[in-house]
Amino acid sequence: GQNIDQPTEMTATEGAIVQINCTYQTSGFNGLFWYQQHAGEAPTFLSYNVLDGLEEKGRFSSFLSRSKGYSYLLLKELQMKDSASYLCAVWDSNYQLIWGAGTKLIIKP
Amino acid sequence: KAGVTQTPRYLIKTRGQQVTLSCSPISGHRSVSWYQQTPGQGLQFLFEYFSETQRNKGNFPGRFSGRQFSNSRSEMNVSTLELGDSALYLCASSDGQGDTDTQYFGPGTRLTVL
């Protein structure tokens, strides 16, 4: 079967750094997405990785290791508005998106 | 460009009824995907339509069906509603081609089945 694992919940402090991990076992791989979803709102696109390595975009970075079936999302200089769920999704060999259950990130002052 | 729109935003139905949800994609996008989201379950893929054809399908029963019109607008229908169908239904549009094909989500329709 296809599976994506993320921690259910994480807590971090405003101004700090947090790393949200995602591991996957899928039928093939055509890319990995990270989305942010605030409570009661739609998911919004954060990043896309298809090659190994780190992609940096402002305070957010995403890393991929295809050989390990592993990705992480790194959030720096945390702000209260970063409190949200972070969803990891993988494109399988049929270009179907397989989604993780999401990681709820709680930011404390 | 206007974003993805979904109607209605909220819906209350009773068991056994049927429901139709609508999604209008971003102008120029030809692909529309539908998802069911429940607490703790994450996004469950229902189906994807591209140029009026179902291109991909998830593992949902036949009570869940959809279609796409020539203007790329899409509808999803659920017949014989069950309590377990209560969820947030999201649609996402993309251009359906290319390597990245980022999906952009609508605000969702929250369906409550009583």
Short mmCIF file of C-alpha atoms in Angstrom, two decimals:
data_model
loop_
_atom_site.label_atom_id
_atom_site.label_comp_id
_atom_site.label_asym_id
_atom_site.label_seq_id
_atom_site.Cartn_x
_atom_site.Cartn_y
_atom_site.Cartn_z
CA GLY A 1 0.00 0.00 0.00
CA GLN A 2 0.94 3.63 -0.21
CA ASN A 3 1.76 5.46 2.96
CA ILE A 4 2.89 8.88 4.09
CA ASP A 5 3.85 9.46 7.73
CA GLN A 6 4.04 12.77 9.52
CA PRO A 7 3.96 13.60 13.22
CA THR A 8 0.45 14.40 14.35
CA GLU A 9 1.30 17.50 16.35
CA MET A 10 4.32 19.63 17.19
CA THR A 11 4.81 22.61 19.47
CA ALA A 12 7.42 25.34 19.05
CA THR A 13 8.20 28.79 20.40
CA GLU A 14 7.82 32.07 18.56
CA GLY A 15 11.12 33.07 16.97
CA ALA A 16 12.52 29.55 17.02
CA ILE A 17 13.11 26.98 14.26
CA VAL A 18 11.06 23.84 13.71
CA GLN A 19 11.52 20.87 11.39
CA ILE A 20 8.52 18.83 10.27
CA ASN A 21 9.40 15.41 8.89
CA CYS A 22 7.62 13.36 6.27
CA THR A 23 8.44 9.80 5.22
CA TYR A 24 6.77 8.06 2.33
CA GLN A 25 6.34 4.69 0.69
CA THR A 26 4.59 5.07 -2.63
CA SER A 27 4.27 3.36 -5.98
CA GLY A 28 6.81 5.46 -7.79
CA PHE A 29 7.70 9.07 -7.20
CA ASN A 30 7.18 12.14 -9.33
CA GLY A 31 7.56 14.87 -6.76
CA LEU A 32 6.69 15.95 -3.24
CA PHE A 33 4.59 18.91 -2.14
CA TRP A 34 4.18 20.76 1.11
CA TYR A 35 0.99 22.68 1.84
CA GLN A 36 -0.08 24.87 4.73
CA GLN A 37 -3.63 24.77 6.02
CA HIS A 38 -4.98 27.15 8.62
CA ALA A 39 -7.97 25.95 10.62
CA GLY A 40 -11.16 26.25 8.61
CA GLU A 41 -9.34 27.28 5.45
CA ALA A 42 -8.17 25.60 2.26
CA PRO A 43 -4.62 24.27 1.90
CA THR A 44 -2.18 26.66 0.24
CA PHE A 45 0.93 25.63 -1.69
CA LEU A 46 4.30 26.06 0.02
CA SER A 47 6.89 24.07 -1.91
CA TYR A 48 7.63 21.37 -4.45
CA ASN A 49 10.67 19.07 -4.53
CA VAL A 50 11.47 16.55 -7.23
CA LEU A 51 15.27 16.41 -6.99
CA ASP A 52 17.32 15.66 -3.89
CA GLY A 53 18.43 18.62 -1.86
CA LEU A 54 17.22 21.73 -0.19
CA GLU A 55 14.86 24.30 -1.67
CA GLU A 56 14.78 27.60 0.18
CA LYS A 57 11.96 30.10 -0.02
CA GLY A 58 12.20 32.88 2.52
CA ARG A 59 11.63 31.58 6.05
CA PHE A 60 10.56 28.18 4.71
CA SER A 61 12.85 25.47 3.29
CA SER A 62 12.06 21.98 2.10
CA PHE A 63 14.46 19.07 1.79
CA LEU A 64 14.14 15.83 -0.13
CA SER A 65 16.04 12.54 -0.11
CA ARG A 66 14.50 10.17 -2.65
CA SER A 67 16.74 7.25 -1.67
CA LYS A 68 15.47 7.49 1.92
CA GLY A 69 11.87 8.32 1.06
CA TYR A 70 12.18 11.33 3.32
CA SER A 71 11.45 15.03 3.29
CA TYR A 72 11.31 17.78 5.84
CA LEU A 73 9.92 21.28 6.00
CA LEU A 74 12.01 23.75 7.96
CA LEU A 75 10.39 26.88 9.33
CA LYS A 76 12.66 29.62 10.67
CA GLU A 77 11.93 32.69 12.80
CA LEU A 78 8.55 31.29 13.73
CA GLN A 79 5.63 33.68 13.93
CA MET A 80 2.26 33.16 15.59
CA LYS A 81 0.63 33.12 12.15
CA ASP A 82 2.60 29.95 11.34
CA SER A 83 0.26 28.02 13.62
CA ALA A 84 -1.42 25.72 11.12
CA SER A 85 -1.42 22.19 9.78
CA TYR A 86 1.32 21.25 7.35
CA LEU A 87 0.49 18.63 4.76
CA CYS A 88 2.98 16.50 2.87
CA ALA A 89 1.85 14.98 -0.44
CA VAL A 90 3.62 12.74 -2.94
CA TRP A 91 2.91 12.28 -6.65
CA ASP A 92 3.02 8.57 -7.37
CA SER A 93 3.85 6.90 -10.66
CA ASN A 94 0.31 7.54 -11.94
CA TYR A 95 0.56 11.25 -11.02
CA GLN A 96 -1.98 10.73 -8.28
CA LEU A 97 -1.33 12.81 -5.18
CA ILE A 98 -1.05 10.77 -1.99
CA TRP A 99 -1.52 12.89 1.13
CA GLY A 100 -0.25 12.59 4.66
CA ALA A 101 -2.66 13.26 7.52
CA GLY A 102 -0.89 16.52 8.29
CA THR A 103 1.11 17.90 11.20
CA LYS A 104 -0.59 20.43 13.45
CA LEU A 105 1.98 23.02 14.48
CA ILE A 106 1.28 25.02 17.62
CA ILE A 107 3.34 28.16 18.18
CA LYS A 108 3.64 29.47 21.74
CA PRO A 109 4.72 33.01 22.64
CA LYS B 1 -7.05 35.89 -11.62
CA ALA B 2 -9.95 34.78 -9.48
CA GLY B 3 -9.26 31.75 -7.30
CA VAL B 4 -11.07 28.45 -7.13
CA THR B 5 -14.65 28.84 -5.99
CA GLN B 6 -16.92 26.22 -4.47
CA THR B 7 -20.63 26.32 -3.80
CA PRO B 8 -22.31 25.94 -1.48
CA ARG B 9 -19.95 26.57 1.42
CA TYR B 10 -22.11 24.74 3.95
CA LEU B 11 -24.72 22.06 3.54
CA ILE B 12 -26.84 20.03 5.92
CA LYS B 13 -28.54 16.88 4.65
CA THR B 14 -30.13 13.79 6.14
CA ARG B 15 -29.22 10.18 5.59
CA GLY B 16 -30.43 8.77 2.30
CA GLN B 17 -30.55 12.09 0.50
CA GLN B 18 -28.24 13.05 -2.32
CA VAL B 19 -26.14 16.15 -2.77
CA THR B 20 -24.39 17.98 -5.60
CA LEU B 21 -21.38 20.20 -5.01
CA SER B 22 -19.94 22.61 -7.54
CA CYS B 23 -16.42 23.80 -8.25
CA SER B 24 -15.23 26.53 -10.63
CA PRO B 25 -11.49 26.32 -11.32
CA ILE B 26 -9.03 29.11 -11.93
CA SER B 27 -9.44 30.49 -15.42
CA GLY B 28 -7.32 28.48 -17.86
CA HIS B 29 -7.00 25.45 -15.61
CA ARG B 30 -8.28 22.24 -17.17
CA SER B 31 -7.81 19.83 -14.31
CA VAL B 32 -10.10 19.60 -11.29
CA SER B 33 -9.50 17.18 -8.43
CA TRP B 34 -11.88 16.45 -5.57
CA TYR B 35 -10.90 15.49 -2.02
CA GLN B 36 -12.66 14.53 1.17
CA GLN B 37 -11.10 15.78 4.38
CA THR B 38 -12.04 14.50 7.82
CA PRO B 39 -10.25 15.13 11.13
CA GLY B 40 -7.30 12.80 11.54
CA GLN B 41 -7.72 11.28 8.08
CA GLY B 42 -6.06 13.89 5.97
CA LEU B 43 -7.05 14.49 2.39
CA GLN B 44 -8.59 11.48 0.66
CA PHE B 45 -8.52 11.66 -3.13
CA LEU B 46 -11.87 11.15 -4.81
CA PHE B 47 -11.24 11.74 -8.50
CA GLU B 48 -9.66 14.03 -11.05
CA TYR B 49 -11.17 15.39 -14.23
CA PHE B 50 -9.21 16.77 -17.15
CA SER B 51 -10.87 18.12 -20.27
CA GLU B 52 -14.23 16.58 -19.32
CA THR B 53 -12.75 13.10 -18.78
CA GLN B 54 -12.11 11.33 -15.51
CA ARG B 55 -8.35 10.85 -15.50
CA ASN B 56 -7.83 9.36 -12.04
CA LYS B 57 -10.03 7.83 -9.37
CA GLY B 58 -9.55 7.11 -5.69
CA ASN B 59 -10.98 4.30 -3.61
CA PHE B 60 -14.45 5.58 -2.90
CA PRO B 61 -17.73 3.72 -3.48
CA GLY B 62 -19.82 4.31 -6.57
CA ARG B 63 -22.13 6.61 -4.57
CA PHE B 64 -19.52 9.28 -5.24
CA SER B 65 -19.50 10.49 -8.80
CA GLY B 66 -18.46 13.56 -10.70
CA ARG B 67 -18.37 15.27 -14.03
CA GLN B 68 -16.70 18.16 -15.74
CA PHE B 69 -18.18 20.55 -18.22
CA SER B 70 -16.66 22.11 -21.32
CA ASN B 71 -15.87 25.30 -19.37
CA SER B 72 -13.87 23.14 -16.86
CA ARG B 73 -16.40 23.66 -14.08
CA SER B 74 -16.93 20.44 -12.18
CA GLU B 75 -19.64 18.93 -10.06
CA MET B 76 -19.49 16.14 -7.53
CA ASN B 77 -22.52 14.10 -6.54
CA VAL B 78 -23.01 11.88 -3.54
CA SER B 79 -26.09 9.68 -3.51
CA THR B 80 -27.70 7.86 -0.59
CA LEU B 81 -25.84 9.90 1.99
CA GLU B 82 -24.44 8.19 5.08
CA LEU B 83 -23.44 9.72 8.41
CA GLY B 84 -19.80 8.98 7.57
CA ASP B 85 -19.98 11.26 4.54
CA SER B 86 -19.90 14.28 6.84
CA ALA B 87 -16.68 16.02 5.89
CA LEU B 88 -15.07 18.99 4.22
CA TYR B 89 -15.05 18.49 0.45
CA LEU B 90 -12.28 20.35 -1.31
CA CYS B 91 -11.70 20.82 -4.96
CA ALA B 92 -8.38 21.82 -6.44
CA SER B 93 -7.55 23.05 -9.90
CA SER B 94 -4.34 22.94 -11.90
CA ASP B 95 -3.36 23.33 -15.50
CA GLY B 96 -3.11 19.55 -15.65
CA GLN B 97 0.10 19.49 -17.60
CA GLY B 98 3.77 20.04 -17.06
CA ASP B 99 6.11 18.78 -14.42
CA THR B 100 4.98 20.83 -11.46
CA ASP B 101 1.22 21.00 -11.87
CA THR B 102 0.64 22.72 -8.56
CA GLN B 103 -2.90 22.33 -7.23
CA TYR B 104 -4.79 25.36 -5.98
CA PHE B 105 -7.59 24.69 -3.56
CA GLY B 106 -11.00 26.19 -3.17
CA PRO B 107 -12.44 27.07 0.27
CA GLY B 108 -14.35 23.80 0.46
CA THR B 109 -17.91 22.73 1.11
CA ARG B 110 -18.62 21.53 4.62
CA LEU B 111 -21.23 18.78 4.43
CA THR B 112 -23.05 17.63 7.54
CA VAL B 113 -25.20 14.51 7.31
CA LEU B 114 -27.75 14.07 10.09
#
